[in-house]
C-alpha cells in the first residue's frame, strides 16, 4: 500500500503501524480487529472496546454533548 503518512496518533496502543493511518485501517479491516482506536473519543478509546457498535454509541454521545453546549 502506497501511503507514507506519519501523524501524531491519538491511539494509546503502541504497534508497528502507530501513526501510519492507511496501514492501520487496512490491518484492522483485514484481521477483523474492529475499528482503530483513533476513530474514538479519548474516553471511549481507553476502553479498548473497538467494535463498530461502540463507535456508533461514542459518536452519538459526543453529538448529543455538542448539541447541549
mmCIF file of C-alpha atoms in Angstrom:
data_model
loop_
_atom_site.group_PDB
_atom_site.id
_atom_site.type_symbol
_atom_site.label_atom_id
_atom_site.label_comp_id
_atom_site.label_asym_id
_atom_site.label_seq_id
_atom_site.Cartn_x
_atom_site.Cartn_y
_atom_site.Cartn_z
ATOM 1 C CA UNK A 1 0.000 0.000 0.000
ATOM 2 C CA UNK A 2 1.486 3.341 -1.024
ATOM 3 C CA UNK A 3 0.665 5.510 1.948
ATOM 4 C CA UNK A 4 3.580 7.242 3.592
ATOM 5 C CA UNK A 5 1.703 9.450 6.044
ATOM 6 C CA UNK A 6 3.042 9.752 9.570
ATOM 7 C CA UNK A 7 0.827 11.548 12.066
ATOM 8 C CA UNK A 8 0.555 12.120 15.776
ATOM 9 C CA UNK A 9 -1.723 9.199 16.548
ATOM 10 C CA UNK A 10 -4.157 9.520 19.484
ATOM 11 C CA UNK A 11 -4.360 5.740 19.912
ATOM 12 C CA UNK A 12 -2.878 4.612 23.236
ATOM 13 C CA UNK A 13 -1.964 1.156 21.918
ATOM 14 C CA UNK A 14 1.564 1.183 20.554
ATOM 15 C CA UNK A 15 2.138 -1.011 17.499
ATOM 16 C CA UNK A 16 4.294 -1.031 14.331
ATOM 17 C CA UNK A 17 1.543 0.840 12.433
ATOM 18 C CA UNK A 18 1.217 3.622 15.033
ATOM 19 C CA UNK A 19 0.756 6.902 13.137
ATOM 20 C CA UNK A 20 0.511 5.207 9.739
ATOM 21 C CA UNK A 21 -3.220 5.607 9.212
ATOM 22 C CA UNK A 22 -3.604 3.739 5.910
ATOM 23 C CA UNK A 23 -1.660 0.724 7.181
ATOM 24 C CA UNK A 24 -3.555 0.738 10.472
ATOM 25 C CA UNK A 25 -7.022 0.847 8.906
ATOM 26 C CA UNK A 26 -6.067 -1.869 6.390
ATOM 27 C CA UNK A 27 -4.688 -4.084 9.168
ATOM 28 C CA UNK A 28 -7.830 -3.745 11.289
ATOM 29 C CA UNK A 29 -10.015 -4.439 8.246
ATOM 30 C CA UNK A 30 -8.006 -7.446 7.059
ATOM 31 C CA UNK A 31 -7.800 -9.048 10.504
ATOM 32 C CA UNK A 32 -11.348 -8.341 11.744
ATOM 33 C CA UNK A 33 -9.912 -6.373 14.659
ATOM 34 C CA UNK A 34 -12.653 -3.798 14.862
ATOM 35 C CA UNK A 35 -12.181 -0.087 14.356
ATOM 36 C CA UNK A 36 -8.803 1.589 15.004
ATOM 37 C CA UNK A 37 -8.626 3.498 18.278
ATOM 38 C CA UNK A 38 -8.065 6.859 16.601
ATOM 39 C CA UNK A 39 -11.700 6.870 15.421
ATOM 40 C CA UNK A 40 -12.957 7.050 19.025
ATOM 41 C CA UNK A 41 -13.088 9.832 21.578
ATOM 42 C CA UNK A 42 -10.289 9.739 24.153
ATOM 43 C CA UNK A 43 -12.685 8.340 26.750
ATOM 44 C CA UNK A 44 -14.034 5.560 24.517
ATOM 45 C CA UNK A 45 -10.610 4.686 23.084
ATOM 46 C CA UNK A 46 -9.336 3.970 26.590
ATOM 47 C CA UNK A 47 -11.878 1.112 26.960
ATOM 48 C CA UNK A 48 -10.259 -0.845 24.076
ATOM 49 C CA UNK A 49 -13.794 -1.864 23.000
ATOM 50 C CA UNK A 50 -13.276 -1.390 19.272
ATOM 51 C CA UNK A 51 -16.490 -2.876 17.886
ATOM 52 C CA UNK A 52 -18.445 -0.809 15.355
ATOM 53 C CA UNK A 53 -21.446 -0.586 17.692
ATOM 54 C CA UNK A 54 -19.299 1.093 20.336
ATOM 55 C CA UNK A 55 -18.022 3.575 17.755
ATOM 56 C CA UNK A 56 -21.634 4.424 16.896
ATOM 57 C CA UNK A 57 -22.541 4.906 20.584
ATOM 58 C CA UNK A 58 -19.443 7.048 21.103
ATOM 59 C CA UNK A 59 -20.249 9.311 18.169
ATOM 60 C CA UNK A 60 -23.917 9.615 19.193
ATOM 61 C CA UNK A 61 -22.895 10.511 22.744
ATOM 62 C CA UNK A 62 -20.436 13.144 21.521
ATOM 63 C CA UNK A 63 -23.008 14.606 19.138
ATOM 64 C CA UNK A 64 -25.520 14.997 21.997
ATOM 65 C CA UNK A 65 -22.879 16.685 24.170
ATOM 66 C CA UNK A 66 -22.058 19.146 21.379
ATOM 67 C CA UNK A 67 -25.734 19.966 20.884
ATOM 68 C CA UNK A 68 -26.146 20.672 24.630
ATOM 69 C CA UNK A 69 -23.418 23.329 24.636
#
